[in-house]
Coordinates of C-alpha atoms and ligand atoms in Angstrom, one line a residue:
M1 CA -0.1 0.0 0.0
G2 CA 2.1 2.8 -1.3
K3 CA -0.3 5.7 -1.6
G4 CA -2.7 5.7 1.4
F5 CA -3.6 3.8 4.9
F6 CA -6.8 2.4 3.5
K7 CA -9.7 1.4 5.7
V8 CA -11.7 -1.6 4.5
P9 CA -15.4 -1.9 4.8
E10 CA -16.4 -2.9 8.3
A11 CA -17.2 -6.6 8.2
I12 CA -20.9 -7.5 9.0
N13 CA -22.4 -10.9 9.0
E14 CA -24.6 -11.7 6.2
P15 CA -28.1 -11.8 7.2
I16 CA -29.8 -15.1 6.8
K17 CA -32.8 -15.3 4.3
S18 CA -35.8 -16.8 5.4
Y19 CA -37.1 -18.9 2.4
A20 CA -40.6 -18.8 3.7
P21 CA -43.4 -19.3 1.3
G22 CA -44.0 -16.4 -1.2
T23 CA -40.6 -14.9 -0.6
P24 CA -38.4 -14.0 -3.8
E25 CA -35.4 -16.1 -2.5
R26 CA -37.5 -19.2 -2.2
K27 CA -38.7 -19.0 -5.7
A28 CA -35.1 -18.2 -7.2
V29 CA -33.3 -21.2 -5.4
L30 CA -36.1 -23.6 -6.5
E31 CA -35.8 -22.5 -10.0
A32 CA -32.0 -22.7 -10.0
Y33 CA -32.4 -26.3 -8.3
K34 CA -34.7 -27.4 -10.9
K35 CA -32.6 -26.1 -13.7
M36 CA -29.5 -27.9 -12.3
Y37 CA -31.5 -31.3 -11.6
N38 CA -32.7 -31.2 -15.2
S39 CA -29.6 -30.6 -16.9
S40 CA -26.2 -32.4 -17.0
I41 CA -22.9 -30.2 -16.6
D42 CA -19.4 -31.2 -17.5
V43 CA -16.9 -30.0 -14.8
P44 CA -13.3 -29.3 -16.0
F45 CA -10.5 -28.9 -13.4
Y46 CA -8.5 -25.6 -13.5
I47 CA -5.0 -24.9 -14.1
N48 CA -3.7 -21.5 -14.7
G49 CA -7.0 -20.2 -15.3
K50 CA -7.8 -22.7 -18.1
D51 CA -10.4 -25.4 -17.9
V52 CA -8.8 -28.8 -18.3
T53 CA -10.5 -31.9 -19.4
T54 CA -9.1 -35.4 -19.6
G55 CA -12.3 -37.4 -20.9
N56 CA -11.6 -39.7 -17.9
T57 CA -14.6 -38.6 -15.9
K58 CA -17.0 -39.7 -12.9
P59 CA -20.5 -38.9 -12.7
M60 CA -22.3 -36.6 -9.8
S61 CA -25.5 -37.4 -8.4
P62 CA -27.4 -36.0 -5.6
P63 CA -27.2 -38.1 -2.2
H64 CA -31.2 -38.2 -2.2
D65 CA -31.5 -39.4 -5.6
H66 CA -28.3 -41.4 -6.4
K67 CA -29.4 -42.9 -9.7
H68 CA -30.1 -39.4 -11.3
I69 CA -27.0 -38.0 -12.9
V70 CA -26.4 -34.3 -12.8
G71 CA -23.0 -34.0 -14.6
H72 CA -19.6 -35.4 -14.6
Y73 CA -16.2 -34.1 -13.6
H74 CA -13.0 -34.8 -15.0
L75 CA -10.1 -36.6 -13.3
A76 CA -6.5 -35.2 -13.2
E77 CA -3.5 -37.2 -13.8
K78 CA -0.1 -36.7 -11.9
T79 CA 1.3 -34.4 -14.8
H80 CA -1.7 -32.2 -14.3
V81 CA -1.0 -31.8 -10.6
E82 CA 2.7 -31.0 -11.6
Q83 CA 1.6 -28.5 -13.8
A84 CA -0.8 -26.9 -11.0
I85 CA 2.3 -26.6 -9.0
T86 CA 4.5 -25.1 -11.5
T87 CA 1.8 -22.7 -12.7
A88 CA 1.3 -21.5 -8.9
L89 CA 4.7 -20.9 -8.5
E90 CA 4.9 -18.9 -11.8
A91 CA 2.0 -16.8 -10.6
R92 CA 3.4 -16.3 -7.1
K93 CA 6.1 -13.8 -8.8
S94 CA 3.1 -11.3 -9.4
W95 CA 0.5 -12.3 -6.7
S96 CA 2.9 -12.0 -3.7
Q97 CA 3.8 -8.4 -4.8
L98 CA 0.5 -7.1 -5.6
P99 CA -0.4 -4.6 -2.9
W100 CA -3.0 -6.0 -0.5
E101 CA -5.7 -3.6 -1.2
Q102 CA -5.9 -5.2 -4.6
R103 CA -6.3 -8.7 -3.3
A104 CA -8.6 -7.4 -0.8
G105 CA -10.8 -5.9 -3.7
I106 CA -11.2 -9.4 -5.4
F107 CA -12.3 -11.1 -2.3
L108 CA -14.8 -8.6 -1.3
K109 CA -16.1 -8.6 -4.7
A110 CA -16.5 -12.2 -4.4
A111 CA -18.6 -11.7 -1.1
E112 CA -20.8 -9.5 -3.1
L113 CA -21.3 -11.9 -6.1
I114 CA -22.3 -14.6 -3.6
A115 CA -24.6 -12.3 -1.6
G116 CA -26.2 -11.2 -4.9
P117 CA -26.0 -12.9 -8.3
Y118 CA -24.6 -16.2 -7.3
R119 CA -26.9 -16.8 -4.2
A120 CA -29.4 -18.9 -5.6
K121 CA -26.9 -20.9 -7.7
I122 CA -24.6 -21.5 -4.8
N123 CA -27.2 -22.6 -2.6
A124 CA -29.0 -24.9 -5.1
A125 CA -25.7 -26.6 -5.8
T126 CA -25.1 -27.1 -2.3
M127 CA -28.7 -28.6 -2.0
M128 CA -28.0 -31.0 -4.8
A129 CA -24.3 -31.9 -3.9
Q130 CA -24.5 -32.2 -0.3
S131 CA -28.3 -33.0 0.3
K132 CA -28.7 -29.8 2.4
T133 CA -32.1 -28.3 3.1
V134 CA -32.4 -24.6 1.9
H135 CA -31.7 -23.2 5.4
Q136 CA -28.7 -25.2 5.8
A137 CA -27.4 -24.3 2.4
E138 CA -28.3 -20.7 3.1
I139 CA -26.4 -20.6 6.3
D140 CA -23.2 -22.5 4.8
S141 CA -22.7 -21.8 1.1
A142 CA -24.1 -18.0 1.5
C143 CA -23.8 -16.5 4.7
E144 CA -20.8 -18.4 6.3
F145 CA -18.8 -18.2 2.9
I146 CA -19.6 -14.6 2.6
D147 CA -18.6 -14.1 6.3
F148 CA -15.3 -15.7 5.8
L149 CA -14.5 -13.4 2.7
R150 CA -15.5 -10.3 4.4
F151 CA -14.2 -10.8 7.8
N152 CA -10.8 -12.4 6.6
V153 CA -10.2 -9.1 4.8
Q154 CA -10.7 -7.1 8.0
F155 CA -8.5 -9.5 10.0
M156 CA -5.8 -9.2 7.2
T157 CA -5.7 -5.5 7.8
E158 CA -5.7 -5.8 11.7
I159 CA -2.5 -8.2 11.2
Y160 CA -1.0 -5.7 9.1
K161 CA -1.6 -3.0 11.5
D162 CA 0.3 -4.8 14.4
Q163 CA 3.8 -3.4 14.3
P164 CA 6.6 -3.3 16.7
K165 CA 7.8 -0.3 18.7
S166 CA 10.6 2.2 17.0
T167 CA 12.7 4.8 18.5
S168 CA 13.7 8.1 17.0
D169 CA 16.8 6.6 15.6
A170 CA 15.6 3.4 14.3
W171 CA 12.3 2.5 12.5
N172 CA 11.1 -1.2 12.9
R173 CA 8.6 -2.5 10.6
V174 CA 7.0 -5.8 10.1
E175 CA 6.0 -7.1 6.7
Y176 CA 3.7 -10.1 6.6
R177 CA 5.1 -11.9 3.6
P178 CA 3.1 -14.7 2.1
L179 CA 4.9 -18.2 2.5
E180 CA 7.7 -19.0 0.3
G181 CA 6.6 -21.8 -2.3
F182 CA 3.0 -22.9 -2.7
T183 CA 0.2 -24.0 -0.3
Y184 CA -2.0 -27.1 -0.6
A185 CA -5.8 -26.9 0.5
V186 CA -7.7 -30.2 1.2
T187 CA -11.4 -29.7 1.7
P188 CA -14.2 -31.9 3.1
F189 CA -17.7 -32.5 1.8
N190 CA -19.7 -31.0 4.4
F191 CA -19.2 -27.3 4.0
T192 CA -19.3 -25.2 0.6
A193 CA -17.8 -22.2 2.9
I194 CA -15.1 -24.4 4.2
A195 CA -14.1 -25.6 0.7
G196 CA -14.2 -21.8 -0.5
N197 CA -12.5 -20.5 2.6
L198 CA -9.5 -22.8 2.9
P199 CA -7.9 -21.8 -0.4
S200 CA -9.2 -18.2 -0.6
C201 CA -8.0 -17.1 3.1
M202 CA -4.3 -18.5 2.0
A203 CA -4.6 -16.6 -1.4
L204 CA -5.9 -13.5 0.3
M205 CA -2.8 -13.3 2.5
G206 CA -0.8 -13.4 -0.8
N207 CA -0.1 -17.1 -1.2
V208 CA -0.7 -19.2 -4.4
V209 CA -2.7 -22.5 -4.0
V210 CA -3.1 -26.1 -5.2
W211 CA -6.7 -27.1 -4.2
K212 CA -8.2 -30.5 -4.0
P213 CA -11.9 -30.4 -2.9
S214 CA -14.0 -33.6 -1.9
D215 CA -15.1 -35.9 -4.5
S216 CA -18.6 -35.3 -3.1
Q217 CA -18.6 -31.7 -3.3
I218 CA -17.5 -31.0 -6.7
F219 CA -20.8 -30.0 -8.0
S220 CA -20.8 -26.9 -5.6
A221 CA -17.0 -26.4 -5.6
K222 CA -17.7 -25.6 -9.4
I223 CA -19.7 -22.5 -8.5
I224 CA -16.9 -21.5 -6.3
M225 CA -14.6 -21.4 -8.9
D226 CA -16.9 -19.6 -11.3
V227 CA -17.1 -16.9 -8.6
F228 CA -13.4 -16.6 -7.8
K229 CA -12.9 -16.2 -11.7
E230 CA -15.6 -13.5 -11.8
A231 CA -14.3 -11.8 -9.0
G232 CA -11.0 -11.4 -10.7
V233 CA -8.6 -14.0 -9.0
P234 CA -5.7 -13.9 -11.6
D235 CA -4.7 -17.0 -13.5
G236 CA -2.6 -19.5 -11.5
V237 CA -3.4 -18.1 -8.0
I238 CA -5.7 -21.0 -6.9
N239 CA -5.6 -24.1 -9.0
V240 CA -8.0 -26.8 -8.8
V241 CA -7.6 -30.5 -9.4
F242 CA -9.9 -33.3 -9.0
G243 CA -9.2 -37.2 -8.8
D244 CA -7.4 -39.7 -6.8
P245 CA -6.6 -38.1 -3.5
K246 CA -3.6 -40.1 -2.7
M247 CA -2.0 -39.5 -5.9
I248 CA -2.8 -35.8 -6.0
T249 CA -1.3 -35.7 -2.4
D250 CA 1.8 -37.6 -3.0
T251 CA 2.7 -35.4 -5.8
V252 CA 2.0 -32.1 -4.0
L253 CA 4.0 -33.4 -0.7
A254 CA 7.1 -34.4 -2.9
S255 CA 7.4 -30.9 -4.2
P256 CA 10.3 -29.0 -2.5
D257 CA 8.4 -26.0 -2.6
F258 CA 5.3 -27.3 -0.7
S259 CA 4.9 -24.8 2.2
G260 CA 1.7 -25.3 4.0
L261 CA -1.2 -27.5 4.2
H262 CA -4.7 -26.1 5.0
F263 CA -6.7 -29.3 5.8
T264 CA -10.4 -30.0 6.9
G265 CA -11.5 -33.6 7.1
S266 CA -11.3 -36.7 9.2
T267 CA -8.6 -37.2 11.8
F268 CA -7.1 -40.5 10.5
I269 CA -6.4 -38.7 6.9
F270 CA -4.8 -35.5 8.6
K271 CA -2.7 -37.5 10.5
E272 CA -1.4 -39.6 7.6
L273 CA -0.6 -36.3 5.7
W274 CA 1.3 -34.9 8.8
K275 CA 3.2 -38.0 8.8
Q276 CA 4.0 -37.7 5.0
I277 CA 5.2 -34.3 5.5
G278 CA 7.2 -35.3 8.5
T279 CA 9.0 -38.1 6.3
N280 CA 9.6 -35.6 3.5
I281 CA 10.7 -32.8 5.9
H282 CA 14.3 -32.9 4.3
T283 CA 13.1 -32.1 0.8
Y284 CA 11.4 -29.0 1.7
K285 CA 13.1 -25.6 1.3
T286 CA 11.1 -24.2 4.3
Y287 CA 9.1 -25.8 7.2
P288 CA 5.6 -26.1 6.0
R289 CA 2.7 -24.8 8.0
I290 CA 0.3 -27.6 9.1
V291 CA -3.3 -26.5 9.7
G292 CA -6.0 -29.3 10.1
E293 CA -9.4 -29.1 11.6
T294 CA -10.7 -32.7 12.0
G295 CA -13.1 -35.0 13.6
G296 CA -15.1 -34.7 16.8
K297 CA -17.5 -36.7 19.2
D298 CA -19.2 -33.6 20.5
F299 CA -21.2 -33.8 23.7
I300 CA -24.1 -32.2 25.6
I301 CA -24.4 -32.6 29.2
A302 CA -27.2 -31.5 31.2
H303 CA -27.2 -30.9 34.8
K304 CA -30.0 -31.8 37.3
S305 CA -31.4 -28.2 37.2
A306 CA -31.5 -27.9 33.4
V307 CA -35.0 -27.2 31.7
P308 CA -36.1 -30.4 29.9
K309 CA -37.5 -28.9 26.9
Q310 CA -34.2 -26.6 26.4
V311 CA -32.3 -29.9 26.8
A312 CA -34.6 -31.6 24.2
T313 CA -34.3 -28.9 21.5
A314 CA -30.3 -28.7 21.9
I315 CA -30.3 -32.5 21.1
S316 CA -32.9 -32.3 18.3
R317 CA -31.3 -29.4 16.6
G318 CA -27.7 -30.1 17.7
A319 CA -27.7 -33.7 16.7
F320 CA -29.9 -33.9 13.6
E321 CA -29.7 -30.8 11.4
F322 CA -27.6 -31.7 8.3
Q323 CA -28.2 -35.3 9.2
G324 CA -25.6 -34.8 12.2
Q325 CA -22.9 -34.1 9.4
K326 CA -21.5 -31.0 11.1
C327 CA -18.2 -31.6 12.8
S328 CA -19.9 -29.9 15.6
A329 CA -22.9 -32.1 15.7
A330 CA -23.9 -33.5 19.2
S331 CA -23.3 -37.3 19.1
R332 CA -23.2 -38.2 22.8
A333 CA -25.5 -36.8 25.6
Y334 CA -25.4 -37.0 29.3
I335 CA -28.8 -36.7 31.0
P336 CA -29.4 -36.9 34.7
S337 CA -31.9 -39.3 35.8
N338 CA -34.2 -36.6 37.5
I339 CA -35.4 -35.1 34.1
W340 CA -34.6 -38.1 31.9
E341 CA -38.5 -39.0 31.3
E342 CA -39.4 -35.6 30.4
V343 CA -36.4 -35.1 28.0
K344 CA -36.9 -38.4 26.4
N345 CA -40.6 -37.7 25.5
F346 CA -39.7 -34.5 24.1
V347 CA -36.9 -35.9 22.1
I348 CA -39.1 -38.6 20.9
E349 CA -41.9 -36.2 19.9
D350 CA -39.6 -34.0 18.0
V351 CA -37.8 -36.8 16.0
K352 CA -41.2 -38.4 15.1
S353 CA -42.4 -34.8 13.7
F354 CA -39.3 -34.4 11.3
K355 CA -40.0 -34.8 7.7
M356 CA -37.5 -36.8 5.7
G357 CA -36.6 -36.7 1.9
S358 CA -35.4 -34.6 -0.8
P359 CA -34.3 -30.9 -0.2
E360 CA -36.4 -30.0 -3.1
N361 CA -39.4 -30.4 -1.0
L362 CA -38.9 -27.6 1.5
E363 CA -40.9 -29.3 4.4
N364 CA -38.2 -31.7 4.9
F365 CA -36.0 -31.2 7.8
I366 CA -33.8 -34.3 7.3
T367 CA -32.4 -35.1 4.0
A368 CA -30.0 -37.9 2.7
V369 CA -26.4 -38.6 4.1
I370 CA -23.5 -38.0 1.7
H371 CA -22.7 -41.3 0.0
E372 CA -23.2 -44.9 0.1
G373 CA -19.9 -45.6 2.2
S374 CA -21.5 -43.2 5.1
F375 CA -24.8 -44.9 4.7
D376 CA -23.4 -48.4 5.3
K377 CA -21.1 -47.4 8.0
L378 CA -24.1 -45.8 9.9
A379 CA -26.4 -48.7 9.1
T380 CA -23.6 -51.2 10.8
Y381 CA -23.6 -49.3 13.9
I382 CA -27.5 -49.1 14.1
D383 CA -27.7 -52.7 13.6
Q384 CA -25.2 -53.4 16.2
A385 CA -27.1 -51.3 18.7
K386 CA -30.3 -53.3 17.8
T387 CA -28.6 -56.5 19.1
D388 CA -26.5 -55.4 21.8
S389 CA -27.8 -55.9 25.3
N390 CA -26.5 -52.5 26.8
A391 CA -28.0 -50.3 24.1
E392 CA -31.7 -49.6 23.1
I393 CA -33.0 -47.6 20.0
I394 CA -35.8 -45.4 21.5
V395 CA -36.5 -43.7 18.2
G396 CA -35.5 -44.1 14.6
G397 CA -33.4 -46.9 13.6
N398 CA -34.5 -47.8 10.1
Y399 CA -32.7 -47.0 7.0
D400 CA -33.1 -47.1 3.2
K401 CA -30.8 -46.5 0.2
S402 CA -33.1 -47.4 -2.6
K403 CA -33.5 -44.1 -3.9
G404 CA -31.4 -41.9 -1.6
Y405 CA -28.9 -42.5 1.1
F406 CA -31.6 -41.9 4.0
I407 CA -30.9 -42.9 7.5
E408 CA -33.7 -42.1 10.1
P409 CA -32.9 -40.0 12.9
T410 CA -31.8 -42.5 15.7
V411 CA -31.4 -42.1 19.3
I412 CA -29.6 -44.9 21.3
V413 CA -29.9 -45.0 25.1
T414 CA -26.9 -46.9 26.6
T415 CA -26.3 -48.4 30.1
D416 CA -22.5 -48.2 29.2
P417 CA -21.0 -44.8 29.1
K418 CA -18.0 -46.3 27.2
Y419 CA -20.3 -47.7 24.5
I420 CA -19.0 -47.8 21.0
T421 CA -21.3 -45.0 19.7
M422 CA -20.3 -42.9 22.8
C423 CA -16.7 -43.0 21.6
D424 CA -16.4 -43.2 17.7
E425 CA -17.3 -40.4 15.3
L426 CA -20.2 -41.7 13.3
F427 CA -21.0 -38.7 11.2
G428 CA -24.5 -39.1 10.8
P429 CA -28.1 -38.6 12.4
V430 CA -27.3 -40.9 15.2
I431 CA -27.0 -39.7 19.0
T432 CA -26.3 -41.8 22.1
I433 CA -27.4 -40.8 25.3
F434 CA -26.2 -42.1 28.7
V435 CA -28.5 -41.3 31.8
Y436 CA -26.4 -40.8 34.7
D437 CA -27.6 -40.6 38.4
A438 CA -28.3 -37.1 39.0
E439 CA -26.3 -36.9 42.2
K440 CA -23.1 -37.9 40.4
Y441 CA -22.6 -34.6 38.2
T442 CA -18.8 -34.3 39.3
E443 CA -18.2 -38.0 38.3
T444 CA -19.9 -37.5 35.0
L445 CA -18.0 -34.5 34.1
K446 CA -14.8 -36.6 34.4
L447 CA -16.5 -39.3 32.2
V448 CA -17.3 -36.8 29.3
N449 CA -13.7 -35.4 29.6
S450 CA -12.1 -38.8 29.3
T451 CA -14.5 -40.7 27.1
S452 CA -13.2 -39.5 23.5
D453 CA -10.1 -38.7 21.8
Y454 CA -11.6 -35.7 20.3
A455 CA -12.2 -32.2 21.6
L456 CA -14.0 -30.0 19.3
T457 CA -17.4 -28.9 20.5
G458 CA -19.6 -29.5 23.9
A459 CA -22.4 -28.0 25.9
I460 CA -23.6 -27.8 29.3
L461 CA -27.3 -27.0 30.2
S462 CA -28.0 -25.8 33.6
T463 CA -29.8 -23.3 35.8
N464 CA -27.3 -23.5 38.4
R465 CA -24.3 -21.2 38.1
Y466 CA -22.0 -23.2 40.4
A467 CA -22.6 -26.2 37.9
I468 CA -21.9 -24.3 35.2
E469 CA -18.6 -23.1 36.7
E470 CA -17.7 -26.7 37.6
A471 CA -18.2 -28.1 34.0
T472 CA -16.4 -24.9 32.4
K473 CA -13.4 -25.8 34.6
E474 CA -13.5 -29.5 34.3
L475 CA -14.1 -29.7 30.5
Q476 CA -11.4 -27.0 30.0
D477 CA -9.6 -29.3 27.6
A478 CA -12.5 -31.2 26.2
A479 CA -13.6 -28.8 23.6
G480 CA -12.3 -25.9 21.6
N481 CA -15.9 -24.4 21.4
F482 CA -17.6 -24.7 24.7
Y483 CA -21.4 -23.6 24.9
I484 CA -23.4 -22.8 27.9
N485 CA -27.1 -23.4 27.6
D486 CA -27.2 -24.1 24.0
K487 CA -26.6 -26.5 21.4
P488 CA -22.9 -27.2 20.5
T489 CA -23.4 -26.3 16.5
G490 CA -23.9 -23.1 14.5
A491 CA -20.5 -21.2 15.0
V492 CA -20.5 -17.8 13.3
V493 CA -17.6 -16.2 11.6
G494 CA -16.4 -13.2 13.9
Q495 CA -18.3 -14.3 16.6
Q496 CA -17.3 -17.8 17.6
P497 CA -14.1 -18.7 16.0
F498 CA -14.1 -22.3 15.4
G499 CA -11.9 -25.2 16.0
G500 CA -10.8 -28.0 18.6
A501 CA -7.7 -29.6 20.2
R502 CA -6.7 -33.0 20.9
A503 CA -7.7 -35.3 17.9
S504 CA -9.9 -32.7 16.7
G505 CA -7.1 -30.6 15.1
T506 CA -4.5 -27.9 15.5
N507 CA -7.1 -25.3 16.7
D508 CA -6.0 -22.5 14.6
K509 CA -9.7 -21.2 14.5
A510 CA -11.2 -20.7 11.2
G511 CA -12.5 -17.4 10.8
S512 CA -10.0 -15.5 12.9
P513 CA -6.9 -13.7 12.5
Q514 CA -5.1 -16.8 14.4
N515 CA -5.7 -18.9 11.4
L516 CA -4.4 -16.3 8.9
L517 CA -1.3 -15.7 10.7
R518 CA -0.5 -19.3 9.8
W519 CA -0.2 -18.3 6.1
V520 CA 2.3 -15.7 6.6
S521 CA 6.1 -15.5 7.5
P522 CA 6.9 -12.1 9.1
R523 CA 9.8 -10.3 8.0
L524 CA 11.1 -7.6 10.5
I525 CA 13.0 -4.6 8.7
K526 CA 15.1 -2.1 11.0
E527 CA 16.1 0.9 9.6
T528 CA 18.8 2.9 11.3
F529 CA 18.9 6.8 10.8
V530 CA 22.3 7.6 11.9
T531 CA 24.5 4.8 11.2
P532 CA 27.2 4.4 13.5
T533 CA 30.9 4.9 12.2
D534 CA 33.1 4.0 15.3
Y535 CA 33.0 0.3 16.7
R536 CA 34.1 1.5 20.3
Y537 CA 31.4 1.7 23.0
P538 CA 31.9 4.2 25.8
F539 CA 32.7 1.5 28.2
L540 CA 35.9 0.9 26.5
G541 CA 37.2 4.2 28.1
Ligands
LIG601 P1 -12.5 -37.0 4.5 O1 -11.1 -37.1 5.4 O2 -12.9 -38.2 4.1 O3 -11.9 -36.1 3.4 C1 -11.3 -34.8 3.5 C2 -10.6 -34.6 2.4 O4 -9.4 -35.5 2.4 C3 -11.2 -34.7 0.9 O5 -10.9 -33.8 -0.1 C4 -10.6 -36.2 0.5 O6 -10.7 -36.3 -0.8 C5 -9.3 -36.0 1.2 N1 -8.6 -37.3 1.3 C6 -9.2 -38.4 1.6 N2 -8.3 -39.5 1.5 C7 -7.2 -39.0 1.2 C8 -5.9 -39.5 1.2 N3 -5.4 -40.7 1.3 N4 -4.7 -38.4 0.9 C9 -5.1 -37.1 0.9 N5 -6.4 -36.6 1.0 C10 -7.4 -37.5 1.1 O7 -13.4 -36.2 5.3 P2 -15.0 -35.7 4.8 O8 -15.9 -37.1 4.9 O9 -14.9 -35.1 3.5 O10 -15.4 -34.8 5.9 C11 -16.0 -35.3 7.2 C12 -14.8 -35.1 8.3 O11 -14.3 -33.8 8.4 C13 -15.4 -35.4 9.7 O12 -14.3 -36.3 10.4 C14 -15.7 -34.2 10.3 O13 -15.4 -34.2 11.7 C15 -14.5 -33.3 9.6 N6 -14.7 -31.9 9.6 C16 -14.3 -31.1 10.5 C17 -14.1 -29.8 10.7 C18 -13.8 -28.9 11.5 O14 -13.6 -27.6 11.8 N7 -13.0 -29.5 12.7 C19 -15.3 -29.1 9.6 C20 -15.7 -30.0 8.7 C21 -15.6 -31.4 8.7

């Protein structure tokens, strides 16, 4: 910024549209959905701003209608990944030198494109690709993505403003340089906003990127690329490759210029990537930054003072929205015996009132899970609960994949607090509840803390401040995002920076300056005004 200390527009959270009957947004999104459903698109990958097709394709189908094909995407080969790296490094020469306000302008424009002309399209694509209800699509692919773009620009300027002290004879300046080399974004299926944020926040900070989206999200990833193109992201700055994740990753991580991994997905894959980076460490020119937000086994604990209807609502929304496929979704709950009967009746009533089916029918609260692998995994756990003597399914428990991957929202009650579904991440519409002796709150908090490898989100519901304080202390390390008297989902950019520790990730808090700081390498510049001309210090006499 050579010619002014520019202020960026103050970031505000994008208001959530209602999609109530009769609203223009409802009409627009349903029209966009129908158009997408009734056509078939060909999705190339992108290198140096060019569409690349190989003829080697895979079909894309909505999870709620898996026999229906809405398009095909092209698979990259190793040479394409190598080209993506070379291209990114070439683009870095100009991109890393571009004044920050020019980069900010691009991503602020992307936010406005999504808020306006692309809103119906990106939401409809997310309903199609990830089987989200229109509300879930709106809070993800429109609002959260817009928020990431706007707030990151503001956070970037806050970072740049953070400067060291100077004296009258020496001026100290810090430049927040992009990383030397190129960065790698690997994104999950479940949030279009995350898919857009991981590559774009690194690019915003001046980095060049190779981005590998999830195979199950390519239909909506295509709209992200369209937005980036229209917003003016220069050729080669964000390159996208689809295909065999192992081949792509092996090629990327073998490059001496690899300088950072921005990953969101499952714990096992992230640990494997970390291991591979460790094995290759001698080949890299710089120590790569590694940021990963991974799995969760998120909890709700209610105290005996909690209000049963509030506890039940936290479970119904926290566990089942988007079929429990949020990393923050409640999947284990600890309910005290004194309120259990009431909580149980409310939860059963809620779950029985949910409608399940295609997101095109806006009356549906539950849609399909992402793919057959997920469906089969969930069905196996449900079947096991049906036969295990220490588990009982109190509502749900059916599944059907004839048309779409539909799993009924399911509540398992177990007498064993270490029952398998109290510990494993299932990533679906299944919650397991352990009913504890209402007088054993302290012991139960210790149980919550020690049951799972994960530490992403958790919630305490209570009307007793001492109980809230005890949970806050005891569960200090059990969750990176801790909720008091609320469900453990629904983090908003700029309000609840998101991330967990233990096996849940590096806790670099997506949607915060902490995350952006990982994508820069500060350079301190000291300028001395009157340069010494004699080596002798006064003490030398
Ligand atoms: P996933 O781990 O299956 O896939 C994530 C990404 O890794 C995808 O792009 C995938 O293609 C890629 N991948 C898969 N195998 C790979 C390999 N061998 N080498 C390199 N890359 C590989 O996860 P998913 O099913 O897409 O997403 C769900 C998971 O993500 C859950 O565990 C969830 O908790 C987690 N998640 C966490 C957060 C968070 O903020 N903590 C947010 C969203 C999702």
